[in-house]
Amino acid sequence: MQSYSFDLTGRTALVTGSSRGLGYAIARALGHAGASLVINGTNTARLAESAEGLRAEGLSVRTAAFDVTDEKSVVEAFATLDAEGLKVDILVNNAGIQLRKPMIELSLDEWHSVIDTNLTSAFIVGREAARRMIPRGRGKIINIGSLMSGLARPTIAPYTAAKGGIKMLTQAMTAEWAENGIQANAIGPGYMLTDMNQALTSNPQFDAWVKARTPSRRWGKPEELVGTAIFLASSASDYVNGQIIYVDGGMSAVI
Ligand code: GCO
């Protein structure tokens, strides 16, 4: 007898940084799997436009414009959702930035900016979500890590440190919250065709390196991540906890 389902009907999913890129693709897929969506960003015009596009596909969408690095802004955003009776069942900590520069040229402000956006935000938003999931005895937290959660390359030190931290924060969330019915897992995207990687895909040498280094011999597409997100958001993953699933064409599996 099937005891699991990939159906997210009746669940509400908050996806941070979801007005475009991977976050938008993940939110859209969770919506088509049945979830009601809360999409997030700081650019209210872009957020409204993205919400309209998702609603045009018949999805239930609410926008929540808050800065994931600002604790007060996050606390207020959750209080607003509480007041509207919106319970976040699924949290996807996706918000992130990239900054490519040799470490010896990096300023402390630049370091903090990447760490705050890519790692600390997952703690701040995750903590607010867990404070509400724990009493309900149920919740799904999906942290977006990276191939760089386990591997490094030159010029992206703060991103790499943050994404390595995302892997271990996911395990820390499991250590503290699994007993309360919360499953916290991570997804590690490989080299995907996203706006953030535009500078890389348009660089012939880097493009050739990715294709040679990746067993699948190609860049990934954002829509190739969403099945893993649906799995981790659904009851099909109720006994999966503290894991990172690399969606990277095999790059992390080979030298
Ligand atoms: C880089 C890229 C990577 C990608 C890749 C791994 O500069 O190497 O930005 O870090 O983000 O998708 O997640």
Tab-separated table of C-alpha atoms in Angstrom, residues 65-250:
chain	number	residue	atom	x	y	z
A	65	ALA	CA	8.922	41.233	0.298
A	66	PHE	CA	11.545	41.065	3.027
A	67	ASP	CA	15.337	41.104	3.312
A	68	VAL	CA	16.422	37.628	4.430
A	69	THR	CA	19.546	39.088	6.053
A	70	ASP	CA	17.571	41.475	8.279
A	71	GLU	CA	16.324	39.694	11.405
A	72	LYS	CA	13.669	42.344	12.152
A	73	SER	CA	12.352	42.171	8.601
A	74	VAL	CA	12.133	38.359	8.764
A	75	VAL	CA	10.402	38.339	12.170
A	76	GLU	CA	7.875	40.912	10.940
A	77	ALA	CA	7.238	38.945	7.762
A	78	PHE	CA	6.428	35.786	9.709
A	79	ALA	CA	4.212	37.768	12.104
A	80	THR	CA	2.269	39.036	9.080
A	81	LEU	CA	1.851	35.496	7.762
A	82	ASP	CA	0.713	34.405	11.249
A	83	ALA	CA	-1.861	37.203	11.334
A	84	GLU	CA	-3.211	36.041	7.971
A	85	GLY	CA	-3.425	32.457	9.233
A	86	LEU	CA	-0.740	31.332	6.756
A	87	LYS	CA	1.283	28.391	8.099
A	88	VAL	CA	4.583	27.729	6.359
A	89	ASP	CA	4.772	23.934	5.946
A	90	ILE	CA	7.678	23.976	3.504
A	91	LEU	CA	10.589	26.414	3.661
A	92	VAL	CA	13.107	26.626	0.832
A	93	ASN	CA	16.124	28.713	1.851
A	94	ASN	CA	17.234	29.649	-1.640
A	95	ALA	CA	18.268	33.317	-1.456
A	96	GLY	CA	21.904	33.752	-2.408
A	97	ILE	CA	24.440	35.888	-4.202
A	98	GLN	CA	27.768	35.204	-5.846
A	99	LEU	CA	30.912	37.368	-5.754
A	100	ARG	CA	33.958	36.265	-7.715
A	101	LYS	CA	37.246	37.788	-6.576
A	102	PRO	CA	40.590	36.452	-5.230
A	103	MET	CA	40.510	36.285	-1.428
A	104	ILE	CA	43.501	38.623	-1.061
A	105	GLU	CA	41.501	41.333	-2.832
A	106	LEU	CA	38.282	40.679	-0.908
A	107	SER	CA	37.057	43.255	1.626
A	108	LEU	CA	35.558	42.252	4.945
A	109	ASP	CA	32.292	43.909	3.909
A	110	GLU	CA	32.195	41.787	0.741
A	111	TRP	CA	32.866	38.660	2.822
A	112	HIS	CA	30.063	39.531	5.270
A	113	SER	CA	27.648	40.325	2.457
A	114	VAL	CA	27.997	36.871	0.898
A	115	ILE	CA	28.019	34.996	4.215
A	116	ASP	CA	24.986	36.933	5.474
A	117	THR	CA	22.932	36.400	2.321
A	118	ASN	CA	23.926	32.804	1.598
A	119	LEU	CA	24.250	31.334	5.110
A	120	THR	CA	23.077	33.524	7.992
A	121	SER	CA	19.775	34.120	6.223
A	122	ALA	CA	19.061	30.382	6.289
A	123	PHE	CA	19.519	30.438	10.065
A	124	ILE	CA	17.309	33.524	10.548
A	125	VAL	CA	14.476	32.347	8.290
A	126	GLY	CA	14.879	28.708	9.353
A	127	ARG	CA	14.618	29.647	13.011
A	128	GLU	CA	11.374	31.597	12.470
A	129	ALA	CA	9.896	28.751	10.444
A	130	ALA	CA	10.957	26.107	12.978
A	131	ARG	CA	9.493	28.106	15.879
A	132	ARG	CA	6.127	27.509	14.179
A	133	MET	CA	6.748	24.006	12.774
A	134	ILE	CA	7.839	22.508	16.111
A	135	PRO	CA	4.479	22.990	17.896
A	136	ARG	CA	2.752	21.520	14.821
A	137	GLY	CA	5.073	18.508	14.862
A	138	ARG	CA	5.639	18.754	11.143
A	139	GLY	CA	7.717	20.707	8.607
A	140	LYS	CA	10.033	20.531	5.624
A	141	ILE	CA	13.127	22.695	5.333
A	142	ILE	CA	15.117	22.602	2.092
A	143	ASN	CA	18.374	24.559	2.119
A	144	ILE	CA	19.918	25.317	-1.243
A	145	GLY	CA	23.591	24.467	-0.994
A	146	SER	CA	25.869	24.015	-3.931
A	147	LEU	CA	28.463	21.823	-5.575
A	148	MET	CA	30.627	24.141	-3.438
A	149	SER	CA	29.152	22.631	-0.290
A	150	GLY	CA	31.818	19.976	-0.816
A	151	LEU	CA	34.278	21.265	-3.403
A	152	ALA	CA	36.176	24.525	-3.933
A	153	ARG	CA	37.641	26.486	-6.786
A	154	PRO	CA	39.575	29.775	-6.776
A	155	THR	CA	37.879	33.232	-6.514
A	156	ILE	CA	34.644	32.231	-4.762
A	157	ALA	CA	35.795	31.769	-1.150
A	158	PRO	CA	32.875	33.399	0.712
A	159	TYR	CA	30.333	31.571	-1.468
A	160	THR	CA	32.160	28.284	-0.871
A	161	ALA	CA	32.426	28.867	2.873
A	162	ALA	CA	28.739	29.795	3.035
A	163	LYS	CA	27.602	26.778	1.018
A	164	GLY	CA	29.780	24.471	3.116
A	165	GLY	CA	28.060	26.038	6.094
A	166	ILE	CA	24.664	25.365	4.534
A	167	LYS	CA	25.495	21.634	4.460
A	168	MET	CA	26.430	21.626	8.127
A	169	LEU	CA	23.575	23.956	9.173
A	170	THR	CA	21.228	21.429	7.538
A	171	GLN	CA	22.746	18.706	9.703
A	172	ALA	CA	22.474	20.946	12.783
A	173	MET	CA	18.799	21.562	12.017
A	174	THR	CA	18.336	17.790	11.844
A	175	ALA	CA	20.122	17.320	15.161
A	176	GLU	CA	17.748	19.712	16.914
A	177	TRP	CA	14.464	19.504	14.998
A	178	ALA	CA	14.068	15.982	13.547
A	179	GLU	CA	12.465	14.775	16.768
A	180	ASN	CA	9.781	17.419	16.222
A	181	GLY	CA	8.766	15.971	12.879
A	182	ILE	CA	10.831	18.389	10.806
A	183	GLN	CA	12.900	17.054	7.902
A	184	ALA	CA	15.773	19.381	6.986
A	185	ASN	CA	17.727	18.548	3.847
A	186	ALA	CA	19.794	20.360	1.243
A	187	ILE	CA	20.111	20.408	-2.517
A	188	GLY	CA	23.536	20.978	-4.057
A	189	PRO	CA	23.142	22.369	-7.573
A	190	GLY	CA	26.042	21.937	-9.933
A	191	TYR	CA	26.806	24.295	-12.796
A	192	MET	CA	23.346	25.441	-13.838
A	193	LEU	CA	22.235	27.788	-16.612
A	194	THR	CA	21.168	30.677	-14.358
A	195	ASP	CA	21.515	34.472	-14.383
A	196	MET	CA	24.074	34.145	-11.572
A	197	ASN	CA	26.285	32.072	-13.855
A	198	GLN	CA	25.903	34.290	-16.935
A	199	ALA	CA	29.536	35.423	-16.689
A	200	LEU	CA	30.622	31.787	-16.756
A	201	THR	CA	28.397	30.432	-19.505
A	202	SER	CA	29.479	33.283	-21.777
A	203	ASN	CA	33.170	32.540	-21.115
A	204	PRO	CA	34.274	29.980	-23.748
A	205	GLN	CA	37.115	28.625	-21.607
A	206	PHE	CA	34.918	28.176	-18.529
A	207	ASP	CA	32.112	26.717	-20.621
A	208	ALA	CA	34.552	24.179	-22.091
A	209	TRP	CA	35.892	23.348	-18.619
A	210	VAL	CA	32.418	22.694	-17.200
A	211	LYS	CA	31.544	20.422	-20.107
A	212	ALA	CA	34.819	18.508	-19.805
A	213	ARG	CA	34.668	18.263	-15.979
A	214	THR	CA	31.024	17.195	-15.803
A	215	PRO	CA	30.365	13.519	-16.592
A	216	SER	CA	27.076	14.547	-18.235
A	217	ARG	CA	29.138	16.860	-20.477
A	218	ARG	CA	26.707	19.780	-20.148
A	219	TRP	CA	25.379	22.546	-17.892
A	220	GLY	CA	22.279	21.795	-15.850
A	221	LYS	CA	18.905	23.443	-16.390
A	222	PRO	CA	16.996	24.967	-13.431
A	223	GLU	CA	14.030	22.723	-14.176
A	224	GLU	CA	16.315	19.735	-13.556
A	225	LEU	CA	16.470	20.700	-9.857
A	226	VAL	CA	12.775	20.853	-9.197
A	227	GLY	CA	12.050	17.117	-8.982
A	228	THR	CA	14.475	16.842	-6.079
A	229	ALA	CA	12.793	19.833	-4.421
A	230	ILE	CA	9.343	18.252	-4.795
A	231	PHE	CA	10.670	14.988	-3.354
A	232	LEU	CA	12.199	16.749	-0.335
A	233	ALA	CA	9.036	18.844	0.152
A	234	SER	CA	6.738	15.803	0.054
A	235	SER	CA	5.875	12.920	2.342
A	236	ALA	CA	8.015	10.725	0.096
A	237	SER	CA	11.027	12.044	2.043
A	238	ASP	CA	9.619	11.772	5.580
A	239	TYR	CA	12.511	9.531	6.647
A	240	VAL	CA	15.219	11.524	4.849
A	241	ASN	CA	16.996	13.949	7.169
A	242	GLY	CA	20.195	15.970	7.192
A	243	GLN	CA	21.184	14.980	3.670
A	244	ILE	CA	22.479	16.958	0.714
A	245	ILE	CA	21.467	15.769	-2.719
A	246	TYR	CA	23.844	16.961	-5.429
A	247	VAL	CA	22.126	17.732	-8.722
A	248	ASP	CA	25.311	18.302	-10.679
A	249	GLY	CA	25.525	15.937	-13.638
A	250	GLY	CA	27.941	13.815	-11.640
